[in-house]
Amino acid sequence: GAGVSQSPRYKVAKRGQDVALRCDPISGHVSLFWYQQALGQGPEFLTYFQNEAQLDKSGLPSDRFFAERPEGSVSTLKIQRTQQEDSAVYLCASSREPQSVETQYFGPGTRLLVL
Amino acid sequence: AQSVSQHNHHVILSEAASLELGCNYSYGGTVNLFWYVQYPGQHLQLLLKYFSGDPLVKGIKGFEAEFIKSKFSFNLRKPSVQWSDTAEYFCAVNRGGGATNKLIFGTGTLLAVQP
């Protein structure tokens, strides 16, 4: 079956440019997560949605980062006025139910390079 | 704050050698534990998880992990590795019954299996 998809797969942005990253979770999955993975590191949590509600945004590094999931399916992570330190792979994951034991299924990621 | 430590950053083994990758976490409450794998060019996928019951968990491709609560550890093992096990391995934890189920990842272990 279809997994989590993300677009674009690669994005090069000039410093100061705004970017939007898209995530299509597995159909029917209630929970959606965004993670940021810097080179040589493990993924770090950014934000969490349960359906359309953003229940946790404690991992967003600054107010330049904004995420939404308006209809409880597709989600967009927006980064305004990108900085070089934003260069990373941005991973989206979804799980069927909100329980903590549920497996999170990851997408291929969007590799963002800010010049 | 929760954290996850993976002791080995790079491991090189010959085919048929045994594998053990260390993972320790810091959190005193109920936890769920996961091992994810990322094969070259692919996305993160679940190897196995523990949330209750038998502390020895068996996963896909012959992997297993043992939860030792007293040591806050969840080490990954495989008795005989294959060249196809070359990948990056991530240990992750979340709080049992937590509000957001966000995963806290270790920094990963890069495993190279030589034929």
PDB file of C-alpha atoms in Angstrom:
ATOM      1  CA  GLY A   1       0.000   0.000   0.000  1.00  0.00           C
ATOM      2  CA  ALA A   2       0.978   3.635  -0.272  1.00  0.00           C
ATOM      3  CA  GLY A   3       3.292   4.915   2.392  1.00  0.00           C
ATOM      4  CA  VAL A   4       4.021   8.408   3.627  1.00  0.00           C
ATOM      5  CA  SER A   5       5.083  10.682   0.824  1.00  0.00           C
ATOM      6  CA  GLN A   6       6.863  14.009   1.001  1.00  0.00           C
ATOM      7  CA  SER A   7       7.571  16.724  -1.517  1.00  0.00           C
ATOM      8  CA  PRO A   8       9.798  18.124  -2.709  1.00  0.00           C
ATOM      9  CA  ARG A   9      12.485  15.544  -2.062  1.00  0.00           C
ATOM     10  CA  TYR A  10      15.206  18.178  -2.379  1.00  0.00           C
ATOM     11  CA  LYS A  11      15.022  21.916  -1.926  1.00  0.00           C
ATOM     12  CA  VAL A  12      17.747  24.500  -2.305  1.00  0.00           C
ATOM     13  CA  ALA A  13      16.882  27.907  -0.895  1.00  0.00           C
ATOM     14  CA  LYS A  14      18.739  31.175  -0.643  1.00  0.00           C
ATOM     15  CA  ARG A  15      19.096  32.569   2.843  1.00  0.00           C
ATOM     16  CA  GLY A  16      16.031  34.629   3.654  1.00  0.00           C
ATOM     17  CA  GLN A  17      13.721  32.763   1.299  1.00  0.00           C
ATOM     18  CA  ASP A  18      10.508  31.117   2.541  1.00  0.00           C
ATOM     19  CA  VAL A  19       9.979  27.399   1.906  1.00  0.00           C
ATOM     20  CA  ALA A  20       7.017  25.041   2.210  1.00  0.00           C
ATOM     21  CA  LEU A  21       7.403  21.305   2.682  1.00  0.00           C
ATOM     22  CA  ARG A  22       4.510  18.941   2.118  1.00  0.00           C
ATOM     23  CA  CYS A  23       3.620  15.656   3.763  1.00  0.00           C
ATOM     24  CA  ASP A  24       0.977  13.168   2.629  1.00  0.00           C
ATOM     25  CA  PRO A  25       0.448  10.679   5.459  1.00  0.00           C
ATOM     26  CA  ILE A  26      -0.931   7.188   5.090  1.00  0.00           C
ATOM     27  CA  SER A  27      -4.657   7.464   4.445  1.00  0.00           C
ATOM     28  CA  GLY A  28      -6.703   7.377   7.621  1.00  0.00           C
ATOM     29  CA  HIS A  29      -3.793   7.906   9.984  1.00  0.00           C
ATOM     30  CA  VAL A  30      -4.797  10.102  12.880  1.00  0.00           C
ATOM     31  CA  SER A  31      -1.372  11.174  14.116  1.00  0.00           C
ATOM     32  CA  LEU A  32       1.206  13.121  12.137  1.00  0.00           C
ATOM     33  CA  PHE A  33       4.681  14.125  13.252  1.00  0.00           C
ATOM     34  CA  TRP A  34       7.422  16.336  11.852  1.00  0.00           C
ATOM     35  CA  TYR A  35      11.063  15.715  12.714  1.00  0.00           C
ATOM     36  CA  GLN A  36      14.281  17.481  11.750  1.00  0.00           C
ATOM     37  CA  GLN A  37      17.421  15.441  11.128  1.00  0.00           C
ATOM     38  CA  ALA A  38      20.746  17.259  10.966  1.00  0.00           C
ATOM     39  CA  LEU A  39      23.733  15.582   9.380  1.00  0.00           C
ATOM     40  CA  GLY A  40      25.122  12.818  11.590  1.00  0.00           C
ATOM     41  CA  GLN A  41      22.306  13.093  14.112  1.00  0.00           C
ATOM     42  CA  GLY A  42      19.115  11.286  14.891  1.00  0.00           C
ATOM     43  CA  PRO A  43      15.754  12.826  14.058  1.00  0.00           C
ATOM     44  CA  GLU A  44      14.558  15.509  16.481  1.00  0.00           C
ATOM     45  CA  PHE A  45      10.887  16.158  17.140  1.00  0.00           C
ATOM     46  CA  LEU A  46       9.382  19.357  15.818  1.00  0.00           C
ATOM     47  CA  THR A  47       5.608  19.139  16.105  1.00  0.00           C
ATOM     48  CA  TYR A  48       2.638  16.763  16.387  1.00  0.00           C
ATOM     49  CA  PHE A  49      -0.909  16.756  15.025  1.00  0.00           C
ATOM     50  CA  GLN A  50      -3.836  14.632  16.044  1.00  0.00           C
ATOM     51  CA  ASN A  51      -6.194  15.002  13.095  1.00  0.00           C
ATOM     52  CA  GLU A  52      -6.234  18.757  12.426  1.00  0.00           C
ATOM     53  CA  ALA A  53      -5.286  19.774  15.963  1.00  0.00           C
ATOM     54  CA  GLN A  54      -1.690  20.719  16.631  1.00  0.00           C
ATOM     55  CA  LEU A  55      -1.238  19.267  20.112  1.00  0.00           C
ATOM     56  CA  ASP A  56       2.478  19.804  20.544  1.00  0.00           C
ATOM     57  CA  LYS A  57       4.756  22.317  18.887  1.00  0.00           C
ATOM     58  CA  SER A  58       7.402  22.335  21.572  1.00  0.00           C
ATOM     59  CA  GLY A  59      10.147  21.253  19.181  1.00  0.00           C
ATOM     60  CA  LEU A  60       9.796  24.078  16.674  1.00  0.00           C
ATOM     61  CA  PRO A  61      13.120  25.933  16.953  1.00  0.00           C
ATOM     62  CA  SER A  62      11.818  29.431  16.348  1.00  0.00           C
ATOM     63  CA  ASP A  63       8.758  31.389  15.325  1.00  0.00           C
ATOM     64  CA  ARG A  64      10.013  31.156  11.739  1.00  0.00           C
ATOM     65  CA  PHE A  65       8.726  27.582  11.716  1.00  0.00           C
ATOM     66  CA  PHE A  66       5.028  26.985  11.234  1.00  0.00           C
ATOM     67  CA  ALA A  67       3.062  23.814  10.534  1.00  0.00           C
ATOM     68  CA  GLU A  68      -0.527  23.123   9.662  1.00  0.00           C
ATOM     69  CA  ARG A  69      -2.830  20.231   8.859  1.00  0.00           C
ATOM     70  CA  PRO A  70      -6.106  21.993   8.112  1.00  0.00           C
ATOM     71  CA  GLU A  71      -8.231  19.017   7.047  1.00  0.00           C
ATOM     72  CA  GLY A  72      -6.570  16.386   9.147  1.00  0.00           C
ATOM     73  CA  SER A  73      -4.719  14.745   6.277  1.00  0.00           C
ATOM     74  CA  VAL A  74      -2.016  16.578   4.293  1.00  0.00           C
ATOM     75  CA  SER A  75       0.364  18.694   6.346  1.00  0.00           C
ATOM     76  CA  THR A  76       2.662  21.556   5.405  1.00  0.00           C
ATOM     77  CA  LEU A  77       5.736  22.706   7.277  1.00  0.00           C
ATOM     78  CA  LYS A  78       6.664  26.270   6.424  1.00  0.00           C
ATOM     79  CA  ILE A  79       9.952  27.924   7.226  1.00  0.00           C
ATOM     80  CA  GLN A  80      10.125  31.681   6.835  1.00  0.00           C
ATOM     81  CA  ARG A  81      13.308  33.649   6.211  1.00  0.00           C
ATOM     82  CA  THR A  82      15.438  30.521   6.029  1.00  0.00           C
ATOM     83  CA  GLN A  83      18.843  30.500   7.687  1.00  0.00           C
ATOM     84  CA  GLN A  84      21.833  28.267   7.019  1.00  0.00           C
ATOM     85  CA  GLU A  85      21.259  26.415  10.266  1.00  0.00           C
ATOM     86  CA  ASP A  86      17.885  25.261   8.893  1.00  0.00           C
ATOM     87  CA  SER A  87      19.717  22.980   6.458  1.00  0.00           C
ATOM     88  CA  ALA A  88      18.643  19.455   7.365  1.00  0.00           C
ATOM     89  CA  VAL A  89      16.413  16.600   6.328  1.00  0.00           C
ATOM     90  CA  TYR A  90      12.805  17.156   7.359  1.00  0.00           C
ATOM     91  CA  LEU A  91      10.969  13.933   8.065  1.00  0.00           C
ATOM     92  CA  CYS A  92       7.257  13.373   8.316  1.00  0.00           C
ATOM     93  CA  ALA A  93       5.753  10.357  10.066  1.00  0.00           C
ATOM     94  CA  SER A  94       2.217   9.157  10.629  1.00  0.00           C
ATOM     95  CA  SER A  95       0.599   6.589  12.872  1.00  0.00           C
ATOM     96  CA  ARG A  96      -2.802   4.973  12.726  1.00  0.00           C
ATOM     97  CA  GLU A  97      -3.930   5.878  16.230  1.00  0.00           C
ATOM     98  CA  PRO A  98      -2.703   8.363  18.839  1.00  0.00           C
ATOM     99  CA  GLN A  99      -1.572   5.740  21.347  1.00  0.00           C
ATOM    100  CA  SER A 100       2.108   5.818  22.225  1.00  0.00           C
ATOM    101  CA  VAL A 101       2.642   2.170  21.292  1.00  0.00           C
ATOM    102  CA  GLU A 102       1.624   2.787  17.708  1.00  0.00           C
ATOM    103  CA  THR A 103       4.297   2.459  15.051  1.00  0.00           C
ATOM    104  CA  GLN A 104       5.256   5.684  13.317  1.00  0.00           C
ATOM    105  CA  TYR A 105       5.707   5.267   9.562  1.00  0.00           C
ATOM    106  CA  PHE A 106       8.238   7.619   8.068  1.00  0.00           C
ATOM    107  CA  GLY A 107       8.376   9.298   4.704  1.00  0.00           C
ATOM    108  CA  PRO A 108      11.540   9.670   2.615  1.00  0.00           C
ATOM    109  CA  GLY A 109      12.181  13.180   3.880  1.00  0.00           C
ATOM    110  CA  THR A 110      12.843  16.533   2.262  1.00  0.00           C
ATOM    111  CA  ARG A 111      16.497  17.495   2.150  1.00  0.00           C
ATOM    112  CA  LEU A 112      16.732  21.267   2.566  1.00  0.00           C
ATOM    113  CA  LEU A 113      19.914  23.127   1.787  1.00  0.00           C
ATOM    114  CA  VAL A 114      20.047  26.826   2.595  1.00  0.00           C
ATOM    115  CA  LEU A 115      22.812  28.744   0.849  1.00  0.00           C
TER     116      LEU A 115
ATOM    117  CA  ALA B   1      14.456  15.599  29.867  1.00  0.00           C
ATOM    118  CA  GLN B   2      14.472  12.272  28.149  1.00  0.00           C
ATOM    119  CA  SER B   3      17.563  11.271  26.218  1.00  0.00           C
ATOM    120  CA  VAL B   4      18.793   8.232  24.325  1.00  0.00           C
ATOM    121  CA  SER B   5      22.433   7.179  24.045  1.00  0.00           C
ATOM    122  CA  GLN B   6      23.834   4.895  21.410  1.00  0.00           C
ATOM    123  CA  HIS B   7      27.364   3.971  22.330  1.00  0.00           C
ATOM    124  CA  ASN B   8      28.667   2.854  18.978  1.00  0.00           C
ATOM    125  CA  HIS B   9      28.679   5.374  16.161  1.00  0.00           C
ATOM    126  CA  HIS B  10      30.325   3.156  13.584  1.00  0.00           C
ATOM    127  CA  VAL B  11      30.548  -0.629  13.574  1.00  0.00           C
ATOM    128  CA  ILE B  12      32.277  -2.746  10.962  1.00  0.00           C
ATOM    129  CA  LEU B  13      31.671  -6.490  10.912  1.00  0.00           C
ATOM    130  CA  SER B  14      32.316  -9.399   8.614  1.00  0.00           C
ATOM    131  CA  GLU B  15      29.418 -11.498   7.380  1.00  0.00           C
ATOM    132  CA  ALA B  16      28.298 -14.151   9.885  1.00  0.00           C
ATOM    133  CA  ALA B  17      29.645 -12.187  12.852  1.00  0.00           C
ATOM    134  CA  SER B  18      27.333 -11.501  15.757  1.00  0.00           C
ATOM    135  CA  LEU B  19      25.983  -8.027  16.348  1.00  0.00           C
ATOM    136  CA  GLU B  20      25.078  -6.137  19.487  1.00  0.00           C
ATOM    137  CA  LEU B  21      24.276  -2.426  19.400  1.00  0.00           C
ATOM    138  CA  GLY B  22      23.921  -0.625  22.687  1.00  0.00           C
ATOM    139  CA  CYS B  23      21.084   1.720  23.619  1.00  0.00           C
ATOM    140  CA  ASN B  24      20.473   3.400  26.948  1.00  0.00           C
ATOM    141  CA  TYR B  25      17.759   5.870  27.796  1.00  0.00           C
ATOM    142  CA  SER B  26      17.174   8.249  30.642  1.00  0.00           C
ATOM    143  CA  TYR B  27      13.609   8.350  31.900  1.00  0.00           C
ATOM    144  CA  GLY B  28      12.273   6.850  35.077  1.00  0.00           C
ATOM    145  CA  GLY B  29       8.677   6.290  34.073  1.00  0.00           C
ATOM    146  CA  THR B  30       6.940   3.896  31.733  1.00  0.00           C
ATOM    147  CA  VAL B  31       8.507   3.885  28.286  1.00  0.00           C
ATOM    148  CA  ASN B  32       7.997   2.332  24.894  1.00  0.00           C
ATOM    149  CA  LEU B  33      11.183   1.432  23.047  1.00  0.00           C
ATOM    150  CA  PHE B  34      11.851   1.170  19.343  1.00  0.00           C
ATOM    151  CA  TRP B  35      14.623   0.276  16.948  1.00  0.00           C
ATOM    152  CA  TYR B  36      14.409   1.781  13.486  1.00  0.00           C
ATOM    153  CA  VAL B  37      16.662   1.014  10.526  1.00  0.00           C
ATOM    154  CA  GLN B  38      17.538   3.105   7.498  1.00  0.00           C
ATOM    155  CA  TYR B  39      18.980   1.154   4.567  1.00  0.00           C
ATOM    156  CA  PRO B  40      21.013   3.139   2.020  1.00  0.00           C
ATOM    157  CA  GLY B  41      18.717   5.333  -0.036  1.00  0.00           C
ATOM    158  CA  GLN B  42      15.609   4.272   1.858  1.00  0.00           C
ATOM    159  CA  HIS B  43      13.449   5.777   4.555  1.00  0.00           C
ATOM    160  CA  LEU B  44      13.359   4.877   8.230  1.00  0.00           C
ATOM    161  CA  GLN B  45      11.482   1.682   8.958  1.00  0.00           C
ATOM    162  CA  LEU B  46      10.629  -0.144  12.165  1.00  0.00           C
ATOM    163  CA  LEU B  47      12.715  -3.167  13.127  1.00  0.00           C
ATOM    164  CA  LEU B  48      11.008  -3.935  16.415  1.00  0.00           C
ATOM    165  CA  LYS B  49       9.383  -2.345  19.432  1.00  0.00           C
ATOM    166  CA  TYR B  50       8.728  -3.055  23.083  1.00  0.00           C
ATOM    167  CA  PHE B  51       5.878  -1.713  25.163  1.00  0.00           C
ATOM    168  CA  SER B  52       4.990  -4.460  27.631  1.00  0.00           C
ATOM    169  CA  GLY B  53       5.254  -8.170  28.332  1.00  0.00           C
ATOM    170  CA  ASP B  54       8.232 -10.356  27.459  1.00  0.00           C
ATOM    171  CA  PRO B  55      11.327  -8.137  27.607  1.00  0.00           C
ATOM    172  CA  LEU B  56      12.926 -10.105  24.782  1.00  0.00           C
ATOM    173  CA  VAL B  57      11.401  -8.786  21.595  1.00  0.00           C
ATOM    174  CA  LYS B  58      11.836 -10.353  18.182  1.00  0.00           C
ATOM    175  CA  GLY B  59      11.672  -8.232  15.067  1.00  0.00           C
ATOM    176  CA  ILE B  60      12.074  -8.565  11.347  1.00  0.00           C
ATOM    177  CA  LYS B  61      15.081 -10.053   9.565  1.00  0.00           C
ATOM    178  CA  GLY B  62      16.282 -12.048  12.577  1.00  0.00           C
ATOM    179  CA  PHE B  63      16.822  -9.061  14.874  1.00  0.00           C
ATOM    180  CA  GLU B  64      15.935  -9.102  18.541  1.00  0.00           C
ATOM    181  CA  ALA B  65      16.277  -6.714  21.461  1.00  0.00           C
ATOM    182  CA  GLU B  66      16.186  -7.114  25.198  1.00  0.00           C
ATOM    183  CA  PHE B  67      14.673  -4.559  27.557  1.00  0.00           C
ATOM    184  CA  ILE B  68      16.525  -4.483  30.873  1.00  0.00           C
ATOM    185  CA  LYS B  69      14.638  -2.045  33.054  1.00  0.00           C
ATOM    186  CA  SER B  70      17.230  -1.955  35.836  1.00  0.00           C
ATOM    187  CA  LYS B  71      19.894  -0.895  33.347  1.00  0.00           C
ATOM    188  CA  PHE B  72      17.656   1.445  31.302  1.00  0.00           C
ATOM    189  CA  SER B  73      18.859  -0.467  28.267  1.00  0.00           C
ATOM    190  CA  PHE B  74      17.382  -1.852  25.063  1.00  0.00           C
ATOM    191  CA  ASN B  75      20.245  -3.438  23.138  1.00  0.00           C
ATOM    192  CA  LEU B  76      19.769  -4.761  19.636  1.00  0.00           C
ATOM    193  CA  ARG B  77      21.195  -8.138  18.662  1.00  0.00           C
ATOM    194  CA  LYS B  78      21.532 -10.428  15.689  1.00  0.00           C
ATOM    195  CA  PRO B  79      23.444 -13.700  15.887  1.00  0.00           C
ATOM    196  CA  SER B  80      24.766 -13.660  12.315  1.00  0.00           C
ATOM    197  CA  VAL B  81      24.812 -10.528  10.163  1.00  0.00           C
ATOM    198  CA  GLN B  82      24.546 -10.396   6.397  1.00  0.00           C
ATOM    199  CA  TRP B  83      25.895  -7.896   3.912  1.00  0.00           C
ATOM    200  CA  SER B  84      22.316  -6.683   3.423  1.00  0.00           C
ATOM    201  CA  ASP B  85      22.233  -5.538   7.076  1.00  0.00           C
ATOM    202  CA  THR B  86      24.487  -2.630   6.151  1.00  0.00           C
ATOM    203  CA  ALA B  87      22.457   0.361   7.302  1.00  0.00           C
ATOM    204  CA  GLU B  88      22.065   2.990   9.988  1.00  0.00           C
ATOM    205  CA  TYR B  89      20.272   1.889  13.152  1.00  0.00           C
ATOM    206  CA  PHE B  90      18.409   4.225  15.478  1.00  0.00           C
ATOM    207  CA  CYS B  91      17.128   3.540  18.958  1.00  0.00           C
ATOM    208  CA  ALA B  92      14.126   5.612  20.061  1.00  0.00           C
ATOM    209  CA  VAL B  93      11.903   5.978  23.096  1.00  0.00           C
ATOM    210  CA  ASN B  94       8.621   7.611  23.963  1.00  0.00           C
ATOM    211  CA  ARG B  95       6.661   7.925  27.170  1.00  0.00           C
ATOM    212  CA  GLY B  96       4.072   5.282  27.821  1.00  0.00           C
ATOM    213  CA  GLY B  97       0.705   6.997  27.816  1.00  0.00           C
ATOM    214  CA  GLY B  98       2.282  10.284  26.870  1.00  0.00           C
ATOM    215  CA  ALA B  99       0.275  13.140  25.445  1.00  0.00           C
ATOM    216  CA  THR B 100       2.139  13.479  22.178  1.00  0.00           C
ATOM    217  CA  ASN B 101       3.941  10.183  21.617  1.00  0.00           C
ATOM    218  CA  LYS B 102       6.908  12.000  20.155  1.00  0.00           C
ATOM    219  CA  LEU B 103       9.928   9.805  19.667  1.00  0.00           C
ATOM    220  CA  ILE B 104      13.287  10.713  21.180  1.00  0.00           C
ATOM    221  CA  PHE B 105      16.030   9.254  19.011  1.00  0.00           C
ATOM    222  CA  GLY B 106      19.631   8.375  19.630  1.00  0.00           C
ATOM    223  CA  THR B 107      22.307   9.617  17.268  1.00  0.00           C
ATOM    224  CA  GLY B 108      22.382   6.372  15.321  1.00  0.00           C
ATOM    225  CA  THR B 109      24.890   3.605  14.647  1.00  0.00           C
ATOM    226  CA  LEU B 110      26.232   3.113  11.162  1.00  0.00           C
ATOM    227  CA  LEU B 111      26.801  -0.594  10.515  1.00  0.00           C
ATOM    228  CA  ALA B 112      28.935  -1.767   7.625  1.00  0.00           C
ATOM    229  CA  VAL B 113      29.020  -5.509   6.927  1.00  0.00           C
ATOM    230  CA  GLN B 114      31.876  -6.695   4.793  1.00  0.00           C
ATOM    231  CA  PRO B 115      31.230  -9.678   2.502  1.00  0.00           C
TER     232      PRO B 115
END
